[in-house]
Amino acid sequence: MRPIYLDNNATTRTDPAVVDAMLPFFSEQFGNPSSAHVFGAEVGEAMKQARRSLQALIGAAFDREIIFTSGGTESDNAAILSALETQEGRDEIVTTSVEHPAILSLIEHLEKSRGIKVHRIGVDRHGRLDLEAYQQALGPRTAIASVMWANNETGTIFPVEQLAKWAHAAGALFHTDAVQAVGKVPIDLKATEIDMLSLSGHKLHGPKGIGALYVRKNVKFAPLIRGGHQERARRGGTENAPAIVGLGKAAEFAMAHMEEERTRIRALRDRLEQGVLQQIGHCFVNGDDQNRLPNTSNIAFEYLDGEAILHHMNKAGVAASTGSACTAGSTEPSHVLKAMNVPDVGLRGAIRLSLSRENTDEEIERVLDLLPEIVAHVRTLSPAWQERRVNAARAG
Ligand SMILES: *Cc1c(COP(=O)(O)O)cnc(C)c1O
């Protein structure tokens, strides 16, 4: 039987129709879009279409507000570095303690190498941002506030529209890493004050190695990669035309599937989550139940090691992860769950189940059949769990 894929926040399968749309741009339509002849023109036209599809998906007012990049990580880096370069007299960054490493490791580097002052805003037990601390951290030295739209580990959604307004009131720019939000929740940038937004193709059934940075019209931008005049001189280098066309197709499909994401996928996720909570016990959900992506469930199993559960799930044909793929393999507990003050008994036992439009009812039922046995088995191997049982028995 084909393994069940529940790790869609790490990456999604490229939609076969996206692959089909890309293929001609590896062969017949190989032109350089900057070329003035017919070979270039037809590729340029396809890229224009892709930009419009992406514009529609995120509700940008103008298609030229979109810069194609190599992915979410590059977009995040470009946004932060541009703000520090263009915001004269401002050298501080406001961000959160639960950002993706694409933001956190860059900012840590800037802190160490340039002495940039960083305010990392904390979250509560449900992953909700400390809004008061955020407002207090903003000031006349803030170059940019960067807060993710939705968390990749827990799915928690932050109130970015409001956060952008507060950043502007302090004269700062506002950027959001929306890599997990785009395609899963409706986004209408023209109705917000968000200045910059990062997205990535492979998180929405597009190809890997392609993404975009939205930069609002009239926001000053300093390129990360200088070279030719591609992307209106905001990102040098010959465009990855096949991937850009693929991202455009993926954006079209994401628009078409948005309703399904909000209904069918959410219902599947809820069925899975409720089933686990009811059948297994001594486990709890991490994240903001009220404001959460429809596809994500982060469940902590007390006294257990998440990696051990995942290992046995993998053997049984179910693929998931502990959270961020970038920290997989390390035994350090997740920085997101630590920031949420998740109790010690659950800190190492968390697994992330992330669904997509490709998951079926049958798959979820199968996981619900398998998981109780797997957890029971891992519990027999867990000294912490056994000790807890003995203590509980003694306590009567
Ligand atoms: C995956 C991810 C990224 C990185 O995107 P890449 O295209 O893989 O570079 C950044 N931020 C978040 C929240 C992500 O989930």
Short mmCIF file of C-alpha atoms and ligand atoms in Angstrom, two decimals:
data_model
loop_
_atom_site.label_atom_id
_atom_site.label_comp_id
_atom_site.label_asym_id
_atom_site.label_seq_id
_atom_site.Cartn_x
_atom_site.Cartn_y
_atom_site.Cartn_z
CA MET A 1 0.00 0.00 0.00
CA ARG A 2 1.17 3.54 -0.76
CA PRO A 3 2.33 5.35 2.39
CA ILE A 4 0.03 8.06 3.68
CA TYR A 5 1.55 11.53 3.48
CA LEU A 6 0.70 13.79 6.42
CA ASP A 7 3.70 16.12 6.19
CA ASN A 8 2.35 18.78 3.87
CA ASN A 9 3.75 21.69 5.90
CA ALA A 10 7.24 20.37 5.05
CA THR A 11 6.44 20.16 1.37
CA THR A 12 3.57 19.21 -0.92
CA ARG A 13 3.45 17.00 -3.96
CA THR A 14 3.75 19.08 -7.12
CA ASP A 15 0.34 18.83 -8.76
CA PRO A 16 0.72 16.71 -11.94
CA ALA A 17 -1.14 19.43 -13.89
CA VAL A 18 1.48 21.90 -12.64
CA VAL A 19 4.22 19.61 -13.98
CA ASP A 20 2.41 19.42 -17.34
CA ALA A 21 2.24 23.20 -17.53
CA MET A 22 5.96 23.46 -16.83
CA LEU A 23 7.20 20.87 -19.33
CA PRO A 24 7.13 22.94 -22.56
CA PHE A 25 9.34 25.53 -20.86
CA PHE A 26 12.15 22.99 -20.61
CA SER A 27 11.98 22.19 -24.33
CA GLU A 28 10.25 24.14 -27.13
CA GLN A 29 9.74 27.30 -25.09
CA PHE A 30 13.31 27.63 -23.89
CA GLY A 31 13.84 31.30 -24.69
CA ASN A 32 15.30 33.87 -22.34
CA PRO A 33 12.41 36.18 -21.40
CA SER A 34 14.76 39.17 -21.69
CA SER A 35 15.40 38.43 -25.36
CA ALA A 36 13.70 40.75 -27.85
CA HIS A 37 12.89 37.98 -30.36
CA VAL A 38 9.97 35.61 -30.58
CA PHE A 39 11.63 32.93 -28.42
CA GLY A 40 11.92 35.37 -25.54
CA ALA A 41 8.51 36.94 -26.07
CA GLU A 42 6.50 33.74 -25.65
CA VAL A 43 8.25 32.95 -22.36
CA GLY A 44 7.78 36.54 -21.22
CA GLU A 45 4.07 36.23 -21.94
CA ALA A 46 3.78 33.01 -19.87
CA MET A 47 5.60 34.66 -16.97
CA LYS A 48 3.23 37.61 -17.13
CA GLN A 49 0.30 35.21 -16.84
CA ALA A 50 1.94 33.49 -13.85
CA ARG A 51 2.46 36.83 -12.13
CA ARG A 52 -1.23 37.67 -12.63
CA SER A 53 -2.31 34.34 -11.16
CA LEU A 54 -0.19 34.96 -8.10
CA GLN A 55 -1.46 38.53 -7.87
CA ALA A 56 -5.03 37.19 -7.78
CA LEU A 57 -4.21 34.61 -5.10
CA ILE A 58 -2.81 37.18 -2.67
CA GLY A 59 -5.01 40.09 -3.69
CA ALA A 60 -2.15 42.39 -4.71
CA ALA A 61 -3.24 45.64 -6.33
CA PHE A 62 -0.60 45.47 -9.08
CA ASP A 63 1.21 42.55 -10.71
CA ARG A 64 4.50 44.44 -10.56
CA GLU A 65 4.36 44.19 -6.77
CA ILE A 66 5.46 40.56 -7.16
CA ILE A 67 9.15 39.64 -7.40
CA PHE A 68 9.97 36.02 -8.22
CA THR A 69 12.67 34.52 -5.99
CA SER A 70 14.17 31.10 -5.31
CA GLY A 71 11.71 30.41 -2.47
CA GLY A 72 10.50 31.36 0.97
CA THR A 73 13.96 31.58 2.50
CA GLU A 74 15.27 34.01 -0.10
CA SER A 75 12.13 36.14 0.13
CA ASP A 76 12.47 36.37 3.92
CA ASN A 77 16.15 37.32 3.69
CA ALA A 78 15.50 39.89 0.95
CA ALA A 79 12.71 41.57 2.93
CA ILE A 80 14.66 42.00 6.16
CA LEU A 81 17.91 43.10 4.53
CA SER A 82 16.12 45.55 2.26
CA ALA A 83 14.38 47.21 5.21
CA LEU A 84 17.67 47.69 7.07
CA GLU A 85 19.18 49.26 3.97
CA THR A 86 16.32 51.57 3.02
CA GLN A 87 14.95 52.69 6.41
CA GLU A 88 17.38 55.46 7.26
CA GLY A 89 18.14 56.04 10.92
CA ARG A 90 16.36 52.83 11.90
CA ASP A 91 18.36 49.77 12.94
CA GLU A 92 16.04 47.66 15.09
CA ILE A 93 13.93 44.63 14.23
CA VAL A 94 10.76 43.46 15.91
CA THR A 95 9.91 39.79 15.35
CA THR A 96 8.61 36.79 17.30
CA SER A 97 10.24 33.88 19.06
CA VAL A 98 8.33 31.37 16.91
CA GLU A 99 9.41 32.38 13.39
CA HIS A 100 10.79 29.93 10.84
CA PRO A 101 14.60 29.54 10.80
CA ALA A 102 14.61 31.51 7.51
CA ILE A 103 13.88 34.58 9.65
CA LEU A 104 15.34 33.60 13.01
CA SER A 105 18.80 32.56 11.88
CA LEU A 106 19.20 35.60 9.62
CA ILE A 107 18.19 37.94 12.42
CA GLU A 108 20.48 36.22 14.90
CA HIS A 109 23.31 36.66 12.43
CA LEU A 110 22.52 40.37 12.02
CA GLU A 111 22.42 40.76 15.77
CA LYS A 112 25.88 39.23 16.14
CA SER A 113 27.60 40.64 13.07
CA ARG A 114 26.08 44.15 12.88
CA GLY A 115 24.88 44.77 16.42
CA ILE A 116 21.28 45.13 15.23
CA LYS A 117 18.90 45.30 18.18
CA VAL A 118 16.24 42.60 18.00
CA HIS A 119 12.97 42.40 19.94
CA ARG A 120 11.62 38.83 19.97
CA ILE A 121 8.00 38.90 21.06
CA GLY A 122 6.80 35.90 23.01
CA VAL A 123 3.61 33.87 22.81
CA ASP A 124 1.26 32.39 25.40
CA ARG A 125 0.43 28.76 26.12
CA HIS A 126 -1.81 28.64 23.03
CA GLY A 127 0.80 30.23 20.79
CA ARG A 128 -0.96 33.61 20.72
CA LEU A 129 1.30 36.65 20.34
CA ASP A 130 1.81 39.03 23.26
CA LEU A 131 0.22 42.04 21.55
CA GLU A 132 1.10 44.48 24.31
CA ALA A 133 4.79 43.55 24.18
CA TYR A 134 4.68 43.88 20.39
CA GLN A 135 3.30 47.41 20.55
CA GLN A 136 5.81 48.41 23.22
CA ALA A 137 8.75 47.09 21.21
CA LEU A 138 7.91 49.26 18.19
CA GLY A 139 9.57 52.66 18.21
CA PRO A 140 11.39 55.35 16.24
CA ARG A 141 14.35 53.00 15.70
CA THR A 142 12.31 50.10 14.32
CA ALA A 143 13.23 49.45 10.69
CA ILE A 144 10.88 46.53 10.23
CA ALA A 145 8.51 44.27 12.08
CA SER A 146 8.44 40.74 10.69
CA VAL A 147 5.74 38.38 11.93
CA MET A 148 4.68 35.16 10.25
CA TRP A 149 1.07 34.85 9.03
CA ALA A 150 0.73 31.23 10.17
CA ASN A 151 3.07 29.05 12.16
CA ASN A 152 4.50 26.03 10.34
CA GLU A 153 4.57 23.80 13.45
CA THR A 154 1.22 24.52 15.10
CA GLY A 155 -0.76 26.29 12.37
CA THR A 156 -1.47 29.21 14.71
CA ILE A 157 -2.50 32.32 12.77
CA PHE A 158 -1.33 35.76 13.89
CA PRO A 159 -3.41 38.95 13.42
CA VAL A 160 -1.02 40.36 10.81
CA GLU A 161 -3.41 43.01 9.47
CA GLN A 162 -3.56 44.65 12.90
CA LEU A 163 0.17 44.14 13.51
CA ALA A 164 0.93 45.95 10.23
CA LYS A 165 -1.15 48.95 11.30
CA TRP A 166 0.73 49.24 14.58
CA ALA A 167 4.08 48.95 12.78
CA HIS A 168 3.07 51.78 10.44
CA ALA A 169 1.98 53.94 13.35
CA ALA A 170 5.60 53.68 14.55
CA GLY A 171 6.90 54.50 11.06
CA ALA A 172 8.26 50.98 10.53
CA LEU A 173 7.79 48.60 7.62
CA PHE A 174 5.83 45.39 8.10
CA HIS A 175 6.78 42.04 6.55
CA THR A 176 5.03 38.71 6.93
CA ASP A 177 6.31 35.22 6.19
CA ALA A 178 3.09 33.86 4.72
CA VAL A 179 4.62 30.66 3.33
CA GLN A 180 2.18 28.49 5.30
CA ALA A 181 -0.83 30.75 4.84
CA VAL A 182 -0.87 31.35 1.09
CA GLY A 183 -3.27 28.91 -0.55
CA LYS A 184 -4.76 27.82 2.77
CA VAL A 185 -6.53 30.97 3.95
CA PRO A 186 -7.91 33.86 1.88
CA ILE A 187 -5.46 36.76 1.53
CA ASP A 188 -6.35 40.18 0.17
CA LEU A 189 -3.25 42.33 0.45
CA LYS A 190 -4.76 45.47 -1.06
CA ALA A 191 -7.13 45.62 1.92
CA THR A 192 -4.21 45.54 4.38
CA GLU A 193 -1.20 47.70 5.26
CA ILE A 194 1.28 44.84 4.83
CA ASP A 195 4.38 46.09 2.98
CA MET A 196 6.09 42.80 2.14
CA LEU A 197 5.01 39.16 2.07
CA SER A 198 6.97 35.96 1.43
CA LEU A 199 5.55 32.84 -0.23
CA SER A 200 6.93 29.59 -1.57
CA GLY A 201 5.86 27.33 -4.45
CA HIS A 202 6.44 23.92 -2.91
CA LYS A 203 4.14 24.55 0.05
CA LEU A 204 1.16 24.96 -2.30
CA HIS A 205 1.59 22.03 -4.73
CA GLY A 206 4.01 24.00 -6.91
CA PRO A 207 7.65 23.22 -7.64
CA LYS A 208 10.54 23.61 -5.20
CA GLY A 209 13.13 26.35 -5.57
CA ILE A 210 10.63 29.02 -6.60
CA GLY A 211 8.81 31.59 -4.53
CA ALA A 212 7.94 35.24 -4.48
CA LEU A 213 8.29 38.38 -2.45
CA TYR A 214 5.41 40.82 -2.60
CA VAL A 215 6.61 44.42 -2.19
CA ARG A 216 3.89 47.03 -2.02
CA LYS A 217 4.04 49.82 -4.61
CA ASN A 218 6.04 52.83 -3.37
CA VAL A 219 7.84 50.80 -0.68
CA LYS A 220 11.56 51.32 -1.19
CA PHE A 221 13.36 48.08 -2.00
CA ALA A 222 17.06 47.23 -2.11
CA PRO A 223 17.75 43.99 -4.02
CA LEU A 224 19.37 41.04 -2.29
CA ILE A 225 20.73 39.74 -5.59
CA ARG A 226 22.10 42.30 -7.99
CA GLY A 227 22.75 41.54 -11.63
CA GLY A 228 20.75 42.14 -14.78
CA HIS A 229 17.52 44.07 -14.97
CA GLN A 230 15.28 41.07 -14.37
CA GLU A 231 12.23 41.64 -12.13
CA ARG A 232 12.55 45.42 -12.67
CA ALA A 233 16.12 45.25 -11.35
CA ARG A 234 14.91 43.93 -8.00
CA ARG A 235 16.24 40.36 -8.44
CA GLY A 236 19.09 39.74 -10.83
CA GLY A 237 19.59 36.49 -12.71
CA THR A 238 17.85 34.83 -15.65
CA GLU A 239 14.36 33.89 -14.48
CA ASN A 240 13.53 30.24 -13.72
CA ALA A 241 10.75 30.31 -16.30
CA PRO A 242 9.52 26.69 -15.95
CA ALA A 243 9.24 27.07 -12.17
CA ILE A 244 7.57 30.48 -12.47
CA VAL A 245 4.98 29.02 -14.85
CA GLY A 246 4.50 26.16 -12.37
CA LEU A 247 4.03 28.56 -9.47
CA GLY A 248 1.43 30.45 -11.50
CA LYS A 249 -0.50 27.22 -12.18
CA ALA A 250 -0.22 26.22 -8.52
CA ALA A 251 -1.67 29.63 -7.57
CA GLU A 252 -4.63 29.09 -9.94
CA PHE A 253 -5.34 25.68 -8.43
CA ALA A 254 -4.97 27.01 -4.89
CA MET A 255 -7.64 29.63 -5.69
CA ALA A 256 -9.90 26.95 -7.07
CA HIS A 257 -9.40 24.69 -4.01
CA MET A 258 -9.64 27.40 -1.33
CA GLU A 259 -13.18 26.46 -0.34
CA GLU A 260 -12.22 22.77 -0.08
CA GLU A 261 -9.32 23.74 2.17
CA ARG A 262 -11.69 25.53 4.50
CA THR A 263 -14.32 22.78 4.60
CA ARG A 264 -13.28 19.26 3.57
CA ILE A 265 -9.65 19.44 4.70
CA ARG A 266 -10.60 21.13 7.95
CA ALA A 267 -13.19 18.42 8.60
CA LEU A 268 -10.61 15.68 7.92
CA ARG A 269 -8.12 17.36 10.26
CA ASP A 270 -10.77 17.71 12.98
CA ARG A 271 -11.85 14.08 12.57
CA LEU A 272 -8.22 12.99 12.92
CA GLU A 273 -7.55 15.22 15.91
CA GLN A 274 -10.74 14.35 17.77
CA GLY A 275 -10.20 10.65 17.05
CA VAL A 276 -6.70 10.76 18.50
CA LEU A 277 -7.75 12.71 21.60
CA GLN A 278 -10.66 10.38 22.29
CA GLN A 279 -8.92 7.07 21.63
CA ILE A 280 -5.47 7.67 23.06
CA GLY A 281 -5.57 9.84 26.15
CA HIS A 282 -2.65 11.60 27.86
CA CYS A 283 -2.20 13.76 24.79
CA PHE A 284 -3.08 17.37 23.96
CA VAL A 285 -3.19 19.74 21.01
CA ASN A 286 -0.68 22.58 20.69
CA GLY A 287 -1.84 25.80 19.05
CA ASP A 288 -4.62 28.34 18.98
CA ASP A 289 -7.86 26.46 18.47
CA GLN A 290 -9.67 29.64 17.38
CA ASN A 291 -7.12 30.88 14.87
CA ARG A 292 -5.47 27.96 13.18
CA LEU A 293 -4.71 26.74 9.65
CA PRO A 294 -7.35 24.23 8.53
CA ASN A 295 -4.80 21.55 7.66
CA THR A 296 -2.48 21.43 10.69
CA SER A 297 -2.63 19.50 13.95
CA ASN A 298 0.21 19.43 16.46
CA ILE A 299 -0.40 16.80 19.12
CA ALA A 300 1.82 16.15 22.14
CA PHE A 301 1.88 12.65 23.66
CA GLU A 302 2.88 12.88 27.29
CA TYR A 303 6.02 11.11 28.52
CA LEU A 304 6.94 9.98 24.99
CA ASP A 305 9.47 10.88 22.35
CA GLY A 306 7.87 12.21 19.17
CA GLU A 307 10.69 10.79 17.07
CA ALA A 308 9.94 7.29 18.38
CA ILE A 309 6.25 7.62 17.46
CA LEU A 310 7.16 8.90 14.00
CA HIS A 311 9.59 6.04 13.49
CA HIS A 312 6.86 3.47 14.12
CA MET A 313 4.33 5.44 12.08
CA ASN A 314 6.79 5.48 9.21
CA LYS A 315 7.20 1.69 9.47
CA ALA A 316 3.40 1.37 9.38
CA GLY A 317 3.21 3.56 6.27
CA VAL A 318 2.31 6.98 7.67
CA ALA A 319 4.66 9.92 7.11
CA ALA A 320 4.57 12.92 9.46
CA SER A 321 7.17 14.94 11.36
CA THR A 322 7.81 16.63 14.68
CA GLY A 323 7.53 20.12 13.29
CA SER A 324 10.01 22.04 11.28
CA ALA A 325 11.87 19.90 8.78
CA CYS A 326 14.86 22.14 9.32
CA THR A 327 15.31 20.93 12.90
CA ALA A 328 14.45 17.27 12.27
CA GLY A 329 17.21 14.92 13.31
CA SER A 330 18.20 17.09 16.26
CA THR A 331 16.98 16.10 19.70
CA GLU A 332 16.45 19.68 20.88
CA PRO A 333 12.76 20.30 21.56
CA SER A 334 11.04 22.64 19.13
CA HIS A 335 11.75 26.36 19.70
CA VAL A 336 8.08 27.01 18.98
CA LEU A 337 6.77 24.66 21.68
CA LYS A 338 9.39 25.94 24.12
CA ALA A 339 8.26 29.52 23.47
CA MET A 340 4.69 28.35 24.19
CA ASN A 341 5.80 26.96 27.55
CA VAL A 342 4.46 23.52 26.69
CA PRO A 343 4.80 21.45 29.89
CA ASP A 344 7.87 19.22 30.08
CA VAL A 345 5.83 15.99 29.88
CA GLY A 346 4.68 16.91 26.38
CA LEU A 347 7.60 18.91 25.05
CA ARG A 348 9.43 16.04 23.37
CA GLY A 349 6.35 14.00 22.50
CA ALA A 350 4.83 16.33 19.92
CA ILE A 351 4.13 15.31 16.35
CA ARG A 352 2.77 17.45 13.54
CA LEU A 353 0.12 16.06 11.23
CA SER A 354 -0.34 18.33 8.20
CA LEU A 355 -2.91 17.50 5.53
CA SER A 356 -3.53 18.62 1.98
CA ARG A 357 -6.22 18.34 -0.67
CA GLU A 358 -4.72 14.98 -1.67
CA ASN A 359 -5.66 13.27 1.61
CA THR A 360 -8.80 11.10 1.71
CA ASP A 361 -11.30 9.91 4.33
CA GLU A 362 -9.93 6.39 4.00
CA GLU A 363 -6.42 7.57 4.82
CA ILE A 364 -7.57 9.37 7.95
CA GLU A 365 -9.53 6.31 9.10
CA ARG A 366 -6.45 4.16 8.54
CA VAL A 367 -4.30 6.48 10.61
CA LEU A 368 -6.92 6.38 13.37
CA ASP A 369 -6.77 2.58 13.23
CA LEU A 370 -2.98 2.50 13.46
CA LEU A 371 -2.06 5.28 15.83
CA PRO A 372 -3.52 3.97 19.12
CA GLU A 373 -1.55 0.73 18.77
CA ILE A 374 1.63 2.58 17.86
CA VAL A 375 1.36 4.91 20.84
CA ALA A 376 0.59 1.98 23.14
CA HIS A 377 3.69 0.20 21.83
CA VAL A 378 5.94 3.24 22.24
CA ARG A 379 4.60 3.62 25.76
CA THR A 380 5.75 0.11 26.66
CA LEU A 381 9.24 1.23 25.59
CA SER A 382 9.19 4.53 27.47
CA PRO A 383 10.84 4.52 30.93
CA ALA A 384 9.13 7.85 31.72
CA TRP A 385 5.71 6.39 30.93
CA GLN A 386 6.37 3.21 32.92
CA GLU A 387 7.56 5.24 35.89
CA ARG A 388 4.43 7.37 35.66
CA ARG A 389 2.27 4.20 35.68
CA VAL A 390 4.02 2.83 38.74
CA ASN A 391 3.64 6.15 40.57
CA ALA A 392 -0.01 6.41 39.57
CA ALA A 393 -0.64 2.85 40.81
CA ARG A 394 1.09 3.63 44.12
CA ALA A 395 -0.96 6.77 44.53
CA GLY A 396 -3.93 4.45 44.21
C1 LIG B 1 8.96 26.21 4.33
C2 LIG B 1 8.95 27.53 4.98
C3 LIG B 1 9.90 28.51 4.63
C4 LIG B 1 11.01 28.24 3.65
O1 LIG B 1 10.55 28.21 2.32
P1 LIG B 1 11.52 27.55 1.21
O2 LIG B 1 10.81 27.81 -0.08
O3 LIG B 1 11.62 26.11 1.53
O4 LIG B 1 12.82 28.27 1.28
C5 LIG B 1 9.83 29.73 5.27
N1 LIG B 1 8.89 30.00 6.17
C6 LIG B 1 7.95 29.10 6.54
C7 LIG B 1 6.92 29.46 7.54
C8 LIG B 1 7.96 27.83 5.95
O5 LIG B 1 7.05 26.93 6.33
#
